[in-house]
Every structure is written in C-alpha cells, then in structure tokens.
XYZ file of C-alpha atoms in Angstrom:
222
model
C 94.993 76.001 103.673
C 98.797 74.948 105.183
C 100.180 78.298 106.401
C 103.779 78.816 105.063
C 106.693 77.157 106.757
C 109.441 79.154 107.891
C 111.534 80.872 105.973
C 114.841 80.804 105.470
C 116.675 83.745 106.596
C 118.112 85.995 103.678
C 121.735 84.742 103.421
C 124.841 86.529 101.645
C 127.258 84.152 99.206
C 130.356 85.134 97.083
C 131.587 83.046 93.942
C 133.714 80.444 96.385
C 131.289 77.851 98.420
C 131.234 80.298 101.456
C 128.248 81.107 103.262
C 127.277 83.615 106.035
C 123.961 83.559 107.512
C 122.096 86.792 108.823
C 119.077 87.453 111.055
C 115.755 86.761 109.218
C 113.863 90.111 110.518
C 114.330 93.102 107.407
C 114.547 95.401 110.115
C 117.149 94.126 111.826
C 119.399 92.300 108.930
C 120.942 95.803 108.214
C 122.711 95.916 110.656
C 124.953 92.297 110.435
C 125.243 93.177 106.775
C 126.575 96.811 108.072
C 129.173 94.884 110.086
C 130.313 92.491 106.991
C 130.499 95.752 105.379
C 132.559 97.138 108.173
C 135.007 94.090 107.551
C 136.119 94.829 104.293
C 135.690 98.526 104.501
C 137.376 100.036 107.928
C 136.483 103.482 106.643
C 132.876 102.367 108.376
C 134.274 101.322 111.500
C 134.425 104.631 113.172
C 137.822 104.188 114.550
C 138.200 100.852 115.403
C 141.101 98.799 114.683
C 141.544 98.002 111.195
C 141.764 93.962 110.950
C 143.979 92.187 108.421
C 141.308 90.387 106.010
C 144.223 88.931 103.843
C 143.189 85.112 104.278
C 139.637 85.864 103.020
C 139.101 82.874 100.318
C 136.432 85.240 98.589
C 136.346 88.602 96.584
C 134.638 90.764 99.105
C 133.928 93.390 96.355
C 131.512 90.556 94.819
C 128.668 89.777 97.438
C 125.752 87.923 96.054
C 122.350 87.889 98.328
C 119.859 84.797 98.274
C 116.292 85.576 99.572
C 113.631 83.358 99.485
C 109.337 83.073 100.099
C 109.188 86.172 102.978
C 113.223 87.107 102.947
C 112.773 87.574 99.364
C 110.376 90.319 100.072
C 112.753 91.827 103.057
C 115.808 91.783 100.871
C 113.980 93.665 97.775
C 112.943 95.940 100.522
C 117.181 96.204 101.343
C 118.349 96.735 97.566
C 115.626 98.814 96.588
C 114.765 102.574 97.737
C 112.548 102.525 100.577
C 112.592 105.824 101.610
C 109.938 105.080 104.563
C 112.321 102.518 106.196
C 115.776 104.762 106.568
C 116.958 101.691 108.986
C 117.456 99.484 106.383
C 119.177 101.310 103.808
C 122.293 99.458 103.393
C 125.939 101.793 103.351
C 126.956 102.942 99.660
C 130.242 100.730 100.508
C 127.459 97.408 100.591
C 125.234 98.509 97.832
C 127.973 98.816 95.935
C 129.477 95.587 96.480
C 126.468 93.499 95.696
C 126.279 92.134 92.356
C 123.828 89.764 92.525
C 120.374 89.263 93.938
C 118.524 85.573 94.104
C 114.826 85.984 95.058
C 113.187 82.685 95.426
C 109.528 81.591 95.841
C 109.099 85.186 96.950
C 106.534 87.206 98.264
C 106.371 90.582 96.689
C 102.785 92.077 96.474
C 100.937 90.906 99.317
C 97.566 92.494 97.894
C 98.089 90.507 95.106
C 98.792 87.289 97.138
C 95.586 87.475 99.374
C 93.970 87.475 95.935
C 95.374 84.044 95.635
C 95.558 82.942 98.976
C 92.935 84.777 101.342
C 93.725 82.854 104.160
C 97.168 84.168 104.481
C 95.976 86.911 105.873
C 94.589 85.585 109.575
C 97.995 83.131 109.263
C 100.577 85.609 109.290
C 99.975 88.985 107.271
C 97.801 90.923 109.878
C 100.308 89.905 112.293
C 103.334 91.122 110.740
C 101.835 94.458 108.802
C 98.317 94.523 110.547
C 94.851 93.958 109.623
C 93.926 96.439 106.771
C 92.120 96.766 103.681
C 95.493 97.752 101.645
C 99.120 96.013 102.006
C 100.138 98.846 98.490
C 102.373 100.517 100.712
C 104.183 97.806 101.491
C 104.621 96.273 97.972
C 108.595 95.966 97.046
C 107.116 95.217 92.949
C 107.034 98.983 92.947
C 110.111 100.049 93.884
C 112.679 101.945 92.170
C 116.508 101.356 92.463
C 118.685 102.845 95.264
C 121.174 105.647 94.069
C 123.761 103.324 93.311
C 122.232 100.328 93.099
C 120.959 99.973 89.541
C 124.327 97.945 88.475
C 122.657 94.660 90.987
C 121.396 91.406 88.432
C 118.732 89.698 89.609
C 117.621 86.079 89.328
C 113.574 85.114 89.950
C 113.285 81.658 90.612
C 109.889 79.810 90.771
C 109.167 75.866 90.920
C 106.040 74.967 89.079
C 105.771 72.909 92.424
C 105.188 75.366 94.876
C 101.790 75.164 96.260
C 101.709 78.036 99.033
C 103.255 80.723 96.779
C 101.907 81.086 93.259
C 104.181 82.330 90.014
C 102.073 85.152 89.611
C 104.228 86.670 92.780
C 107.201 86.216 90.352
C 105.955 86.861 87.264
C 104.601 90.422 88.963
C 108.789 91.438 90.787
C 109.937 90.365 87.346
C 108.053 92.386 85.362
C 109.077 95.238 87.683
C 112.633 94.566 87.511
C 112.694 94.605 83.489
C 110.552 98.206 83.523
C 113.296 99.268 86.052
C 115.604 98.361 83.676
C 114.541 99.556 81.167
C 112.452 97.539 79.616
C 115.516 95.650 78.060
C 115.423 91.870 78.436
C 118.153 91.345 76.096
C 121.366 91.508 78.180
C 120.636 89.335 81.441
C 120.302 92.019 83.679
C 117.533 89.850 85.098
C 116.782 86.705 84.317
C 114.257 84.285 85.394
C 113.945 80.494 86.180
C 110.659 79.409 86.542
C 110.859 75.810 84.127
C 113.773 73.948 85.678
C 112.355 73.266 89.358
C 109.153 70.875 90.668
C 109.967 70.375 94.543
C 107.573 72.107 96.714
C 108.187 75.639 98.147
C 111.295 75.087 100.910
C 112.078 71.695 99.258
C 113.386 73.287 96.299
C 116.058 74.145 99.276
C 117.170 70.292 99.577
C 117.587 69.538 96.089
C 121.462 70.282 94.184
C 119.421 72.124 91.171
C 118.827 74.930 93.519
C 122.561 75.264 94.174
C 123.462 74.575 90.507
C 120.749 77.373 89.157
C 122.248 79.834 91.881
C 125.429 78.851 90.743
C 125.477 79.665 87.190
C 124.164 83.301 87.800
C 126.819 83.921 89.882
C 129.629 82.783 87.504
C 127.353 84.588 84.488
C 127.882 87.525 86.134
C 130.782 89.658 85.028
C-alpha cells in the first residue's frame, strides 16, 4: 500500500487568476488567513496603520478556498463549527467573505477510510491524531455550519482515478453538506464532480480540467 503523497496546502483564490498560498497545518492556517482578513478589514488590525488596498485586481469580499486529500479535511474543519478547536475559528469578517469552498480528493471520515485503507493508519493517522480505536471525534462529515457561515457553496470533486483515496470519502462530506442544507439539491448550493476527472490523486493537480472545473464554480456563483 503507497502511503499518500503530500498534500497540497489549502490555498485561497478570488474570481481573477490570483493565488495566495497558506501554511498546510489546520492549526496554524488561521492565523495567515486572519492576516488576509486583516488586509481588507483594518477594523481587525488592532490599531495598526490602515494600508491603501486600492490596486487589489480582485474583489476581496469574494474569497474562494481550494482544499484537497488532507487540507480538504483541515479546511472543513475551518468553515465548519468546531467548537473543540477555538484556534481555528476564522473572524466573522473571513467567514463572511468566503463564498466558495473546493474540497478535492478529500479526507473526511477517517474511521471510514481505515475501513478502506487499513494501512493508513501506521502511515500517517496515528501520527497525526494518535493510535486509537475511534477517529469519530475528529470526523468534519458531521459538522454543522458556523454562525454565519451557512451562505458558503461547496464543490466535491473526485477522479474515478484516484487510487489512495476512495469516492466513498466524497460521497460521505457530500451527503453531509446536502442534510446541512437542507436536504435541497436543487439550487447548487453544493454540487459535485466526480465523472469529469481520471488522473490519479495529486495528478488531477497538473491537468487544465482541474482549473477549468474550479473555474466554473467560481463564476456560477452569484
């Protein structure tokens, strides 16, 4: 069994090409996200100098996070309420500003993926969360939404070629998202892609149908 490569770390885009690349840790990727925040919001800054942001090429009242295989898991773990992790709870200025979440190849119920793959958990799970019988506490598919974060669209992604993270990951944080919402599936609130991709799990990264599949959720959304 090939452990998985490296992730990417999560990574924050905007409708124009520009990209800004934060620290790969979820306990630690608050707080660069707290200082983007800080940019476009000097109420944050705590009496700093206010800094003229009028050459910005992007709206930064429309951020749009990309997470994918492990950062997946540590940016659900941002937008949703984890009440047991106050460090990473993201300022109502941020939360609010996110529109869009991409979560790619992810890792979302690690009981569930030691089902699949139980291997995994001498590679790199009883490392990062330690060796127990029960990972349940550190599922993001159970979530529920932050106070003000229910207005955030989410795209699952999932390439029929990935071979060290299965779609039953997906199919498991999708599921959750649509009861969080409701239930509804009928106004692209979230919205999965799980037909269009057959490059294995970081390759998928390489390719331009990545971009272009990212793409047109971020113009979809209003």
């Amino acid at each position: 069994m090939r452990p998985i490569p490296a992730a990417p770390s999560p990574f924050l885009i905007t409708a124009s090409p520009r990209v800004r690349s934060h620290p790969a840790r979820k306990s630690y990727a608050i707080p660069p996200m707290r200082k983007t925040s800080c940019i476009f919001w000097p109420s944050c800054s705590r009496g700093r100098a206010r800094r003229d942001h009028t050459g910005l090429r992007f709206d930064p009242s429309r951020l749009f996070l990309v997470g994918h295989s492990c950062s997946a898991h540590m940016l659900a773990a941002i937008l949703l309420d984890t009440p047991n992790t106050p460090s990473v709870k993201p300022t109502p200025e941020l939360l609010r500003a996110v529109k869009g979440a991409i979560f790619s190849e992810g890792i979302y119920d690690i009981d569930l993926l030691l089902k699949s793959f139980p291997d995994y958990r001498d590679w790199f799970i009883a490392n990062a969360f330690g060796d127990r019988p029960s990972y349940a506490d550190v599922s993001v598919a159970t979530l529920p939404h932050r106070e003000g974060g229910a207005h955030i669209r989410y795209l699952i992604i999932h390439s029929k070629g990935d071979t060290l993270v299965d779609q039953l990951q997906s199919e498991t944080m999708y599921s959750h998202l649509i009861h969080l919402d409701g239930g509804d599936t009928t106004h692209g609130r979230v919205v999965r892609n799980w037909e269009e991709l057959g490059e294995e799990h970081n390759d998928i990264l390489r390719g331009t149908e990545y971009v272009r599949i990212v793409g047109d959720f971020v113009i979809a959304v209003d």
